PDB file of C-alpha atoms in Angstrom:
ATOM      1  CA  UNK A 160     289.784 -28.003 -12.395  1.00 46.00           C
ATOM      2  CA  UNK A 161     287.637 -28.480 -15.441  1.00 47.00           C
ATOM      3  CA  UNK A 162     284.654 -27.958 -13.372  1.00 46.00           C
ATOM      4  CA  UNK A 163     286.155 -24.594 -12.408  1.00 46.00           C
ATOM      5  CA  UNK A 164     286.799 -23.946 -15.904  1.00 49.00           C
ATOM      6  CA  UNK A 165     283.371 -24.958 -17.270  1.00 49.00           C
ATOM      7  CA  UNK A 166     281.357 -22.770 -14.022  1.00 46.00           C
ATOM      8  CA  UNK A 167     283.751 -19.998 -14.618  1.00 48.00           C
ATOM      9  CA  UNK A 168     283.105 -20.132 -18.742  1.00 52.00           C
ATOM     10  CA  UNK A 169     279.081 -20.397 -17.158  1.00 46.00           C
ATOM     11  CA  UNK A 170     279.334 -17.111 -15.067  1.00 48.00           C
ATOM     12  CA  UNK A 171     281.174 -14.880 -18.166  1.00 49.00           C
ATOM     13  CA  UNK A 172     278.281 -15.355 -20.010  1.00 48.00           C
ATOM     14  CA  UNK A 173     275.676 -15.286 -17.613  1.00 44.00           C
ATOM     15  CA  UNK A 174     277.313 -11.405 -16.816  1.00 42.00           C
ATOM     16  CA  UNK A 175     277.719 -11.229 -20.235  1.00 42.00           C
ATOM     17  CA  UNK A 176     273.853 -11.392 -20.565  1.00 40.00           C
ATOM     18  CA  UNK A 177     273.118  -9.224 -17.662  1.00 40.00           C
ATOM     19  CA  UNK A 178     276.005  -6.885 -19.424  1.00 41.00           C
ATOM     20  CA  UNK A 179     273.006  -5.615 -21.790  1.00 42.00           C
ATOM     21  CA  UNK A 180     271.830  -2.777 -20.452  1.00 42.00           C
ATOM     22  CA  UNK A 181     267.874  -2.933 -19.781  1.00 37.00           C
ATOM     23  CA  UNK A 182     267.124   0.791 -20.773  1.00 40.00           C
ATOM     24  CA  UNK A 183     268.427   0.547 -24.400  1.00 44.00           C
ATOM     25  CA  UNK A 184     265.451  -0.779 -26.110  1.00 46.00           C
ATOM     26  CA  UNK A 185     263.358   1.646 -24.453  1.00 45.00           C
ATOM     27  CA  UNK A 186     265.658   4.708 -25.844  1.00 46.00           C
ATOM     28  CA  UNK A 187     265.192   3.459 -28.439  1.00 42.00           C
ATOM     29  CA  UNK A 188     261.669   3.677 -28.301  1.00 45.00           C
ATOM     30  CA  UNK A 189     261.558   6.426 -26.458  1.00 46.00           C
ATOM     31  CA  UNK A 190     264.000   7.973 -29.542  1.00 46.00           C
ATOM     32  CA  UNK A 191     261.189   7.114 -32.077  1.00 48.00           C
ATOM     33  CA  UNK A 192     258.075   7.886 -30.307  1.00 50.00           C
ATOM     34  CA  UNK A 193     259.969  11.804 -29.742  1.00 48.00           C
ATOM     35  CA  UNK A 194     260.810  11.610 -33.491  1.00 49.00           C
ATOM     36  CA  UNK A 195     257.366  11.169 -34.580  1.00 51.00           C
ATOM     37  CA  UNK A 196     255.968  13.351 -31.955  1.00 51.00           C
ATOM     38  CA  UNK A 197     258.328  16.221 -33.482  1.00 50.00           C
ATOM     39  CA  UNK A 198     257.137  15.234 -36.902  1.00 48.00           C
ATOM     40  CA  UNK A 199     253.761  15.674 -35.854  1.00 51.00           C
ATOM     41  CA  UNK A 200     254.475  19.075 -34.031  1.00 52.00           C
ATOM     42  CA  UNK A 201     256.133  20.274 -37.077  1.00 45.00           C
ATOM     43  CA  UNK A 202     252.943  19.175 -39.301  1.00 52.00           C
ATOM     44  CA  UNK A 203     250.493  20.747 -37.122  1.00 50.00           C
ATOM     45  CA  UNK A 204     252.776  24.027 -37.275  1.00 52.00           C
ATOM     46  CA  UNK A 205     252.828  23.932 -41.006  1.00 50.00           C
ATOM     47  CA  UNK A 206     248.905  23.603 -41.250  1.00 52.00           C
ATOM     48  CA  UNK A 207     248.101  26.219 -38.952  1.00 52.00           C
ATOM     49  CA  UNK A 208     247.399  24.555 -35.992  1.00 52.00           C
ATOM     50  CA  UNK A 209     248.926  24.852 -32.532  1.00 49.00           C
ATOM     51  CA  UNK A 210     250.744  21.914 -31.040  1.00 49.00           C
ATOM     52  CA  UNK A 211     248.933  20.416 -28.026  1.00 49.00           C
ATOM     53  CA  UNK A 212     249.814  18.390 -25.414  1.00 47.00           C
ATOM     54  CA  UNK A 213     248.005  15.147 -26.082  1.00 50.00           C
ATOM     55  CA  UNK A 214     247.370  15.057 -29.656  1.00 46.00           C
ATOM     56  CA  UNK A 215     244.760  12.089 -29.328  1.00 49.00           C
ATOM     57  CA  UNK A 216     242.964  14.250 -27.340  1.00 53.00           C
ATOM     58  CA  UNK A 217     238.958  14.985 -29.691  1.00 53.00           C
ATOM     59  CA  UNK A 218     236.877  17.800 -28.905  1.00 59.00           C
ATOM     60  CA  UNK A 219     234.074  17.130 -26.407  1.00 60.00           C
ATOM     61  CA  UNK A 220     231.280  18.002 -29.192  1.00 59.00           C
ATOM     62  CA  UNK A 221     233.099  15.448 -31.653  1.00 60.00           C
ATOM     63  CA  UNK A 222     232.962  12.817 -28.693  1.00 56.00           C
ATOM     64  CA  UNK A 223     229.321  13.141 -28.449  1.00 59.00           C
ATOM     65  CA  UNK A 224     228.587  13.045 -31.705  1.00 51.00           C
ATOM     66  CA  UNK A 225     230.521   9.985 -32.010  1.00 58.00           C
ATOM     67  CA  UNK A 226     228.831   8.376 -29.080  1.00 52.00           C
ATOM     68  CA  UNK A 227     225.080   9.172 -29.985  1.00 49.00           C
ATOM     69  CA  UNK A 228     225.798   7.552 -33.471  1.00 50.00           C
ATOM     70  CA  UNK A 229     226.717   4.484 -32.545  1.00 53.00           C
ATOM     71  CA  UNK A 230     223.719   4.502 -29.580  1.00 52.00           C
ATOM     72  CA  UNK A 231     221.122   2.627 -30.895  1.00 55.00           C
ATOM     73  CA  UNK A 232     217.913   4.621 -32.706  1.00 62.00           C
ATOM     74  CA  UNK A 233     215.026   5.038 -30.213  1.00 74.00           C
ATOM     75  CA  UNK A 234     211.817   4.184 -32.142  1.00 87.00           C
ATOM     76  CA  UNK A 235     208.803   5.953 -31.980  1.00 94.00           C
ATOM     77  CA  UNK A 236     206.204   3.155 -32.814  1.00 97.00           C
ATOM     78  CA  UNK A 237     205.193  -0.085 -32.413  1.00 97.00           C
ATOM     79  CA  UNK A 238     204.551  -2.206 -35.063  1.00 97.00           C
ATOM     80  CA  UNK A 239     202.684  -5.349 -35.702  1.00 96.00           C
ATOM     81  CA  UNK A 240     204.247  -7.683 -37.348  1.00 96.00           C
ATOM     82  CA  UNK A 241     207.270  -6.162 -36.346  1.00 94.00           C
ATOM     83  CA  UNK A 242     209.548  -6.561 -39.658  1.00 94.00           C
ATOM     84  CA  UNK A 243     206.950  -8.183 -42.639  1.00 94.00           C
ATOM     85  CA  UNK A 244     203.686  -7.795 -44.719  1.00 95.00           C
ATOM     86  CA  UNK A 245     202.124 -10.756 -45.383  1.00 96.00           C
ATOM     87  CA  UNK A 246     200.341 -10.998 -48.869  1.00 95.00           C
ATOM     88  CA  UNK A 247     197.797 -13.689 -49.694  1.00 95.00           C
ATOM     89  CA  UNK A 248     199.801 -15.108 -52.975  1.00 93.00           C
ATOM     90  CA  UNK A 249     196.940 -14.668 -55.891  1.00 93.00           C
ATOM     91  CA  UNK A 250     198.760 -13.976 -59.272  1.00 91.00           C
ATOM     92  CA  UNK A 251     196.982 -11.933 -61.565  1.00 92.00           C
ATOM     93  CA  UNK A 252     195.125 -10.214 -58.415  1.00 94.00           C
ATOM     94  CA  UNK A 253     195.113  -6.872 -56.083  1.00 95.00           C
ATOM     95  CA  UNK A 254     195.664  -8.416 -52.817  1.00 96.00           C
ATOM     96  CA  UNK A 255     195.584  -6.867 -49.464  1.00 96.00           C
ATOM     97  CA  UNK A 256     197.443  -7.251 -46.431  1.00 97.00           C
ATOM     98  CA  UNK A 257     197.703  -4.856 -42.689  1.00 97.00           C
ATOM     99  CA  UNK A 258     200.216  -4.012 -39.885  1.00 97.00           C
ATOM    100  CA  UNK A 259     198.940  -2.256 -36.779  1.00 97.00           C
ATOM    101  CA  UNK A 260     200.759   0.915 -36.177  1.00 97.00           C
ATOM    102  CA  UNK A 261     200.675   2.569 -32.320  1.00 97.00           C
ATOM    103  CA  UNK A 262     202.874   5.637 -30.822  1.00 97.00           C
ATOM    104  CA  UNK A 263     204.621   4.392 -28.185  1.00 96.00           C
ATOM    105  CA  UNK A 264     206.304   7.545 -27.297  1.00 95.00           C
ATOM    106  CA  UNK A 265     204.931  10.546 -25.300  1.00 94.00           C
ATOM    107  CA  UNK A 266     204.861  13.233 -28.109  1.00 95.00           C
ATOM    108  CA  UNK A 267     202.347  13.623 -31.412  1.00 96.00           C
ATOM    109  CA  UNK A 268     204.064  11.482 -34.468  1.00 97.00           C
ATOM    110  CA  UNK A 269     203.720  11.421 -37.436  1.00 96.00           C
ATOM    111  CA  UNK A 270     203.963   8.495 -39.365  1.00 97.00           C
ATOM    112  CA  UNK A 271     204.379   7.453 -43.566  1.00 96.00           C
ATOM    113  CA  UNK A 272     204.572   4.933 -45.704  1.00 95.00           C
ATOM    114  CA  UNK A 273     206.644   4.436 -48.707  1.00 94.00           C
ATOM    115  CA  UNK A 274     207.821   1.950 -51.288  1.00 93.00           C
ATOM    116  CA  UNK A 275     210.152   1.144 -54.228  1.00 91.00           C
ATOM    117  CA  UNK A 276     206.691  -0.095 -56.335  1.00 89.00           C
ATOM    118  CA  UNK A 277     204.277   3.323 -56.288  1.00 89.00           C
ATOM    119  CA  UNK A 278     202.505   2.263 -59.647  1.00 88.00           C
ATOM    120  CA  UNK A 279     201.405  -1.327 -57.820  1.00 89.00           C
ATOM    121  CA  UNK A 280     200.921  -0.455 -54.401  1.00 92.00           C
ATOM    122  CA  UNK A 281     199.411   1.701 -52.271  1.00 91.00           C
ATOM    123  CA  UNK A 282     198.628   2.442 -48.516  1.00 92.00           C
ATOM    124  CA  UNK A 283     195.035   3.170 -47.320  1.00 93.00           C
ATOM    125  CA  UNK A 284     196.019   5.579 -44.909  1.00 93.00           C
ATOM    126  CA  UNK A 285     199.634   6.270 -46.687  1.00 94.00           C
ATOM    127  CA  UNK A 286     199.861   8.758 -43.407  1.00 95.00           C
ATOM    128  CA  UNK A 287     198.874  10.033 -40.720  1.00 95.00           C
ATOM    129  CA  UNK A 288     199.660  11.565 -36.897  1.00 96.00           C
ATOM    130  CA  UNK A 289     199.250   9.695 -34.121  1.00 96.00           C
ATOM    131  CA  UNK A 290     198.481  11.407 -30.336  1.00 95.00           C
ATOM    132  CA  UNK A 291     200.466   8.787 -27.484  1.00 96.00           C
ATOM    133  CA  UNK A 292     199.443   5.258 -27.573  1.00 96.00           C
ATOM    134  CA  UNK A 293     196.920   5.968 -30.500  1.00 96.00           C
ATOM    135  CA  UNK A 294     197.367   3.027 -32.652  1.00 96.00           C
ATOM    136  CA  UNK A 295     195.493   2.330 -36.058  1.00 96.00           C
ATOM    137  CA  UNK A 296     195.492  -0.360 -38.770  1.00 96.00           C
ATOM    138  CA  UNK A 297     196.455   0.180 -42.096  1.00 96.00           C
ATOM    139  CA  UNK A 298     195.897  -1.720 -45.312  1.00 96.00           C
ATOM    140  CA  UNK A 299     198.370  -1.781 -48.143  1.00 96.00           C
ATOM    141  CA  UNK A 300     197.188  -2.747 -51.045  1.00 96.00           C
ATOM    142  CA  UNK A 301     199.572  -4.487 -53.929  1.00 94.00           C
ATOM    143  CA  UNK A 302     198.733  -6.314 -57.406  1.00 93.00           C
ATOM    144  CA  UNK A 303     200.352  -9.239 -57.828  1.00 91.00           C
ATOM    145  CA  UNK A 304     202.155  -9.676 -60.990  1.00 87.00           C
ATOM    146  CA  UNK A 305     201.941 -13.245 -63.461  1.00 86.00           C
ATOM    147  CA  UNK A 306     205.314 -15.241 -63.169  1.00 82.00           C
ATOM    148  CA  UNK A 307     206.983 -15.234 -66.180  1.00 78.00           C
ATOM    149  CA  UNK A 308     208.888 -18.027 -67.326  1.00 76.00           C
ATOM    150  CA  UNK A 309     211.282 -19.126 -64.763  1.00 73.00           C
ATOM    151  CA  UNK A 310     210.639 -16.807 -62.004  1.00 72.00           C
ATOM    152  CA  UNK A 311     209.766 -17.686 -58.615  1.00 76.00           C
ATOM    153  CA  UNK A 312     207.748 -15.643 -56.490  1.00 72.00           C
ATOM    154  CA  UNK A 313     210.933 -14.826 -53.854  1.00 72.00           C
ATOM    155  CA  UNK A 314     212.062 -12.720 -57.253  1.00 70.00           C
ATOM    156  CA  UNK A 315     209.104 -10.851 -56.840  1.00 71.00           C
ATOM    157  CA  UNK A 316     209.296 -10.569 -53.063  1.00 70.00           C
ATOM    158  CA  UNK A 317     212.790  -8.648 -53.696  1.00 73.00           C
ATOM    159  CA  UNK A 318     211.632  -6.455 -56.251  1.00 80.00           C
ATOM    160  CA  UNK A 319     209.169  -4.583 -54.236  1.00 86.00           C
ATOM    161  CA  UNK A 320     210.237  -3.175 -50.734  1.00 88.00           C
ATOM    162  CA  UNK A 321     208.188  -0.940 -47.947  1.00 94.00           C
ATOM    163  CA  UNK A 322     209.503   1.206 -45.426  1.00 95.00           C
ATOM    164  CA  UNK A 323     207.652   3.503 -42.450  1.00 97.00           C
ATOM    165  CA  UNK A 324     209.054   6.587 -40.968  1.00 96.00           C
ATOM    166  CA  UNK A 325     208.458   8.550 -38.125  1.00 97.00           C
ATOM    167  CA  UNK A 326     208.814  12.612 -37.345  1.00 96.00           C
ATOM    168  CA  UNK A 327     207.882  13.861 -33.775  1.00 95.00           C
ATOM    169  CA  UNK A 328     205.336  16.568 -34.136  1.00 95.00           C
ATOM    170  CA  UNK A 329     204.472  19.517 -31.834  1.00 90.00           C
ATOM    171  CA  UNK A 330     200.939  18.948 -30.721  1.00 82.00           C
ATOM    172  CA  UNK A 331     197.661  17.623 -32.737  1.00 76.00           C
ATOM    173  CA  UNK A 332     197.828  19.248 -36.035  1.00 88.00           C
ATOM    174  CA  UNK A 333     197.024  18.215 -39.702  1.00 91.00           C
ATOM    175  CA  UNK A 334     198.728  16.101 -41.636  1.00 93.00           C
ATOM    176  CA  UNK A 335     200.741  17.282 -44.854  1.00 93.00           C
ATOM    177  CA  UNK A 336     202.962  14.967 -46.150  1.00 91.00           C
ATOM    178  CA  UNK A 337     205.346  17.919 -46.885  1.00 93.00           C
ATOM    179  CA  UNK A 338     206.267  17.734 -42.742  1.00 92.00           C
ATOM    180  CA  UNK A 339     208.702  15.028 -43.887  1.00 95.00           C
ATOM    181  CA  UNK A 340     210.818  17.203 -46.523  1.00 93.00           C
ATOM    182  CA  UNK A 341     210.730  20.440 -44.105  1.00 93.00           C
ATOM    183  CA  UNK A 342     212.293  18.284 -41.549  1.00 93.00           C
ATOM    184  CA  UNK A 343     214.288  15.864 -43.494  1.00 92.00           C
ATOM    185  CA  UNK A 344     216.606  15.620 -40.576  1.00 93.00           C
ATOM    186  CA  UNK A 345     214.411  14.618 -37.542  1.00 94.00           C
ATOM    187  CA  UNK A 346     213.068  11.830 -39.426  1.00 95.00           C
ATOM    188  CA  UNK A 347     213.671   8.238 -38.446  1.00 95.00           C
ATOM    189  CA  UNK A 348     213.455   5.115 -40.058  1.00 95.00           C
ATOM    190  CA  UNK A 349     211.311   3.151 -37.968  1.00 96.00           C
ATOM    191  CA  UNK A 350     211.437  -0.168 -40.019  1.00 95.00           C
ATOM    192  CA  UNK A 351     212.047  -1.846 -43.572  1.00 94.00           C
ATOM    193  CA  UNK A 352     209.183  -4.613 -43.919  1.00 95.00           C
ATOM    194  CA  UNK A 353     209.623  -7.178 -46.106  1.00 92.00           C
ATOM    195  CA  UNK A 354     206.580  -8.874 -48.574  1.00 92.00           C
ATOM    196  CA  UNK A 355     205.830 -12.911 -47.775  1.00 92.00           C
ATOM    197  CA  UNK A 356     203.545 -14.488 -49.752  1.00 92.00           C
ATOM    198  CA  UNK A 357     201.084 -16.572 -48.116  1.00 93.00           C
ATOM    199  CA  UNK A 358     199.323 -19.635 -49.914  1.00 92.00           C
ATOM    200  CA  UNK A 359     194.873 -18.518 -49.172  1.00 93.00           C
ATOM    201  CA  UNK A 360     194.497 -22.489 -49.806  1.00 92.00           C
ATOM    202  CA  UNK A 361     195.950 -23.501 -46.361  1.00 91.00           C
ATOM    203  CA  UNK A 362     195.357 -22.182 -43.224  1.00 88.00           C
ATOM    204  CA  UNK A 363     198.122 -21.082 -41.304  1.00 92.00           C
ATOM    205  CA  UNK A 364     198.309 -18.404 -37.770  1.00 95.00           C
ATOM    206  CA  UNK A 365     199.116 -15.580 -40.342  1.00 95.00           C
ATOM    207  CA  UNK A 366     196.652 -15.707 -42.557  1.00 95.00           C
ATOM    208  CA  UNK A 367     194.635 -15.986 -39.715  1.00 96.00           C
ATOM    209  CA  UNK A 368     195.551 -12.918 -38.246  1.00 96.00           C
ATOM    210  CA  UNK A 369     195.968 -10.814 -41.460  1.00 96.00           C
ATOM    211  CA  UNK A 370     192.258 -11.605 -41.997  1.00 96.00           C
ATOM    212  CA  UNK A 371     191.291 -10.540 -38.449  1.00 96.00           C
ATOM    213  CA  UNK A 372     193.492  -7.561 -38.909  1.00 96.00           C
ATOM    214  CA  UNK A 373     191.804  -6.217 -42.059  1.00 96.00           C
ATOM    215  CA  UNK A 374     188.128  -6.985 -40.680  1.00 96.00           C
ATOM    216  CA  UNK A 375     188.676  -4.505 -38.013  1.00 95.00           C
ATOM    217  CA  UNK A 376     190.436  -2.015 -40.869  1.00 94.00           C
ATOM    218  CA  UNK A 377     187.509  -1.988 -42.903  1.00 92.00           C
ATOM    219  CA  UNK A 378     184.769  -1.565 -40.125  1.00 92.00           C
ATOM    220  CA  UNK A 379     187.586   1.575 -38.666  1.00 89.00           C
ATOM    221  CA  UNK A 380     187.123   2.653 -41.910  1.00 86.00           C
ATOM    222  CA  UNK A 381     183.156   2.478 -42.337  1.00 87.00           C
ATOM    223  CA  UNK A 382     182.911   4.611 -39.323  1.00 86.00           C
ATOM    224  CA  UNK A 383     185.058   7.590 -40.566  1.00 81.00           C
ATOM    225  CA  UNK A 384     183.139   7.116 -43.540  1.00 81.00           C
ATOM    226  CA  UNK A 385     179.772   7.456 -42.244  1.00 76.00           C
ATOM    227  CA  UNK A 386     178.276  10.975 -41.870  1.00 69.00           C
ATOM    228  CA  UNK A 387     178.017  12.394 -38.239  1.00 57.00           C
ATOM    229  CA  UNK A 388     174.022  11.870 -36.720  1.00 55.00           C
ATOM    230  CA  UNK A 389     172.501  15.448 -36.326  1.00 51.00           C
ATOM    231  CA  UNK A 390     172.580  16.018 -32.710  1.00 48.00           C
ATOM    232  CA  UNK A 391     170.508  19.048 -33.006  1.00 52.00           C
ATOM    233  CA  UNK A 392     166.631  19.657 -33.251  1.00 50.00           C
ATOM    234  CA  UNK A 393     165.338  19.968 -36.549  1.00 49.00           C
ATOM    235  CA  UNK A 394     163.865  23.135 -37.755  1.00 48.00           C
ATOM    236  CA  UNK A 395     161.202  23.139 -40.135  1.00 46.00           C
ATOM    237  CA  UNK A 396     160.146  25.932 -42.508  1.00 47.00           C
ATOM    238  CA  UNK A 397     161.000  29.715 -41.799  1.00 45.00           C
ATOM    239  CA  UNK A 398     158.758  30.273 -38.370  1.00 47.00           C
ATOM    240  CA  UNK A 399     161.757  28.090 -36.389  1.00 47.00           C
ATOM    241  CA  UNK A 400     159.429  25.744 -35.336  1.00 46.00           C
ATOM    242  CA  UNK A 401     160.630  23.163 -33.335  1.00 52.00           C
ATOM    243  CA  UNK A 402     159.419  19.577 -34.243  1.00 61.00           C
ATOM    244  CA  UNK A 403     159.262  18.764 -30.922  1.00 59.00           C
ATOM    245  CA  UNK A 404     156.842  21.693 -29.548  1.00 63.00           C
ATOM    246  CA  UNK A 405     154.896  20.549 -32.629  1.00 66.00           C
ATOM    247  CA  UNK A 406     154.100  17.331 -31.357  1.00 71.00           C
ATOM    248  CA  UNK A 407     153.626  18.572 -28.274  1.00 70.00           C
ATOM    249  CA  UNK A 408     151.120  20.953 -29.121  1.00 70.00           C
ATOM    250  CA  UNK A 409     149.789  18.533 -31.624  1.00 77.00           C
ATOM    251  CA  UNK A 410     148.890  16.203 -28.494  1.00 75.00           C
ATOM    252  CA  UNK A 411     147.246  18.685 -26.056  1.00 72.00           C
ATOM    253  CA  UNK A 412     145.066  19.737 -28.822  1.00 75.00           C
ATOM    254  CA  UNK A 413     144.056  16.373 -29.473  1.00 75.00           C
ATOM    255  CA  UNK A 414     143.344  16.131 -25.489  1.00 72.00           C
ATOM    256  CA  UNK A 415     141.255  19.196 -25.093  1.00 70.00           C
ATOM    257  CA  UNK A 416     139.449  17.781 -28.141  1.00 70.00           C
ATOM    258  CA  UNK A 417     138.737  14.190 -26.161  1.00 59.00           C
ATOM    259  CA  UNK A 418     137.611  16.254 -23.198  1.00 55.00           C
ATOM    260  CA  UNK A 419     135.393  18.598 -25.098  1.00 52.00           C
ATOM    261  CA  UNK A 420     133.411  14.936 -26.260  1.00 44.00           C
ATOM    262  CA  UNK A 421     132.783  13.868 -22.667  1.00 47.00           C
ATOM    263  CA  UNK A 422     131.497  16.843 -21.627  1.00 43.00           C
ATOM    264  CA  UNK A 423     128.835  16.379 -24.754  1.00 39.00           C
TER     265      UNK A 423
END
């Protein structure tokens, strides 16, 4: 019998548990989630706006928008190095370093330099447009300030920063730097480089290629330098005689003049 008594004490509140109905926490839910939604309706009437059926529903434009900003920027050029300018560390000194710049894109670009030091450093070409895959070194130029007292030269490394942007250009046209403040928003950031100092006392792969780099700079820049060669015949006095009739007529005189001996 106390068995019974203990199974039957079991089973009241085993039904006593299943007694709860299942449904009541979701009305209650359900009993919040309408009270908010009314709240909301009510809000939306009060501003204007017309209740709608799914109010997490966005606009399709705002959707886009959202999803192109958080795509990834697609650059235009190619830079090498990729992400630093390497200096040759001379204190006191105007130093020189180069990054290789080609348009890897299928338009015209237009490309420009700037930095947070203008007074102490300068780009040699500071722009330029670029027809797809043109590429072309440029030299940046930077004087390299004593240390004084306890700085270090990273301190000087932050101070001074570089950055290159990019505009997409219709066709081969000239180069104003003005293109980048009539189309402020078209222009992309295509990198921030940042300065490293490089000891000129010991060879390293870097230096290396930095010197290599600026070798073929300064011959580029020897050859837009130097004058076009006349192509044309030269024309000498007012008669527009050509110099090369001249010396043709110069030698069949001198011929008939040979001939003229013989026949003596």
């Amino acid at each position: 019998m106390a068995v019974a008594g203990q199974k039957s004490d079991l089973d009241g509140k085993v039904w006593s548990l299943c007694s709860i109905p299942f449904w009541q926490n979701g009305n209650v839910s359900s009993s919040s989630g309408s009270s908010s939604t009314a709240i909301h309706r009510v809000n939306e009437q009060s501003n204007g706006h017309k209740p709608t059926e799914n109010s997490s529903s966005y606009p399709s434009g705002k959707v886009s928008f959202i999803a192109k900003s958080l795509l990834p920027t697609r650059r235009r050029l190619r830079l090498d190095p990729s992400n630093k300018l390497y200096f040759p560390y001379e204190p006191g000194k105007q130093v020189k370093s180069a990054i290789e710049i080609q348009n890897t894109s299928k338009n015209h670009v237009a490309f420009k330099f700037q930095t947070t030091a203008p007074k102490s450093c300068y780009m040699r070409p500071p722009g330029g447009i670029l027809a797809p895959g043109e590429s072309i070194i440029a030299t940046v130029f930077k004087f390299v300030e004593p240390l004084e007292n306890n700085e270090k030269p990273v301190d000087q490394k932050r101070r001074v920063k570089f950055k290159i942007v990019s505009l997409k250009v219709k066709g081969n046209m000239d180069y104003v730097p003005e293109l980048f403040d009539e189309q402020r928003e078209h222009v992309a950031v295509e990198q921030i480089l940042q300065v490293v100092f490089l000891d000129p006392q010991h060879s390293n792969p870097a230096l290396e290629k930095l010197f290599r780099q600026l070798a073929v700079a300064e011959a580029a820049t020897e050859v837009r330098q130097k004058p076009a060669e006349e192509t044309d015949p030269k024309v000498v006095g007012e008669g527009l005689v050509i110099d090369e009739w001249k010396e043709r007529r110069e030698r069949y005189l001198a011929k008939q003049q040979v001939g003229g001996v013989d026949l003596v």
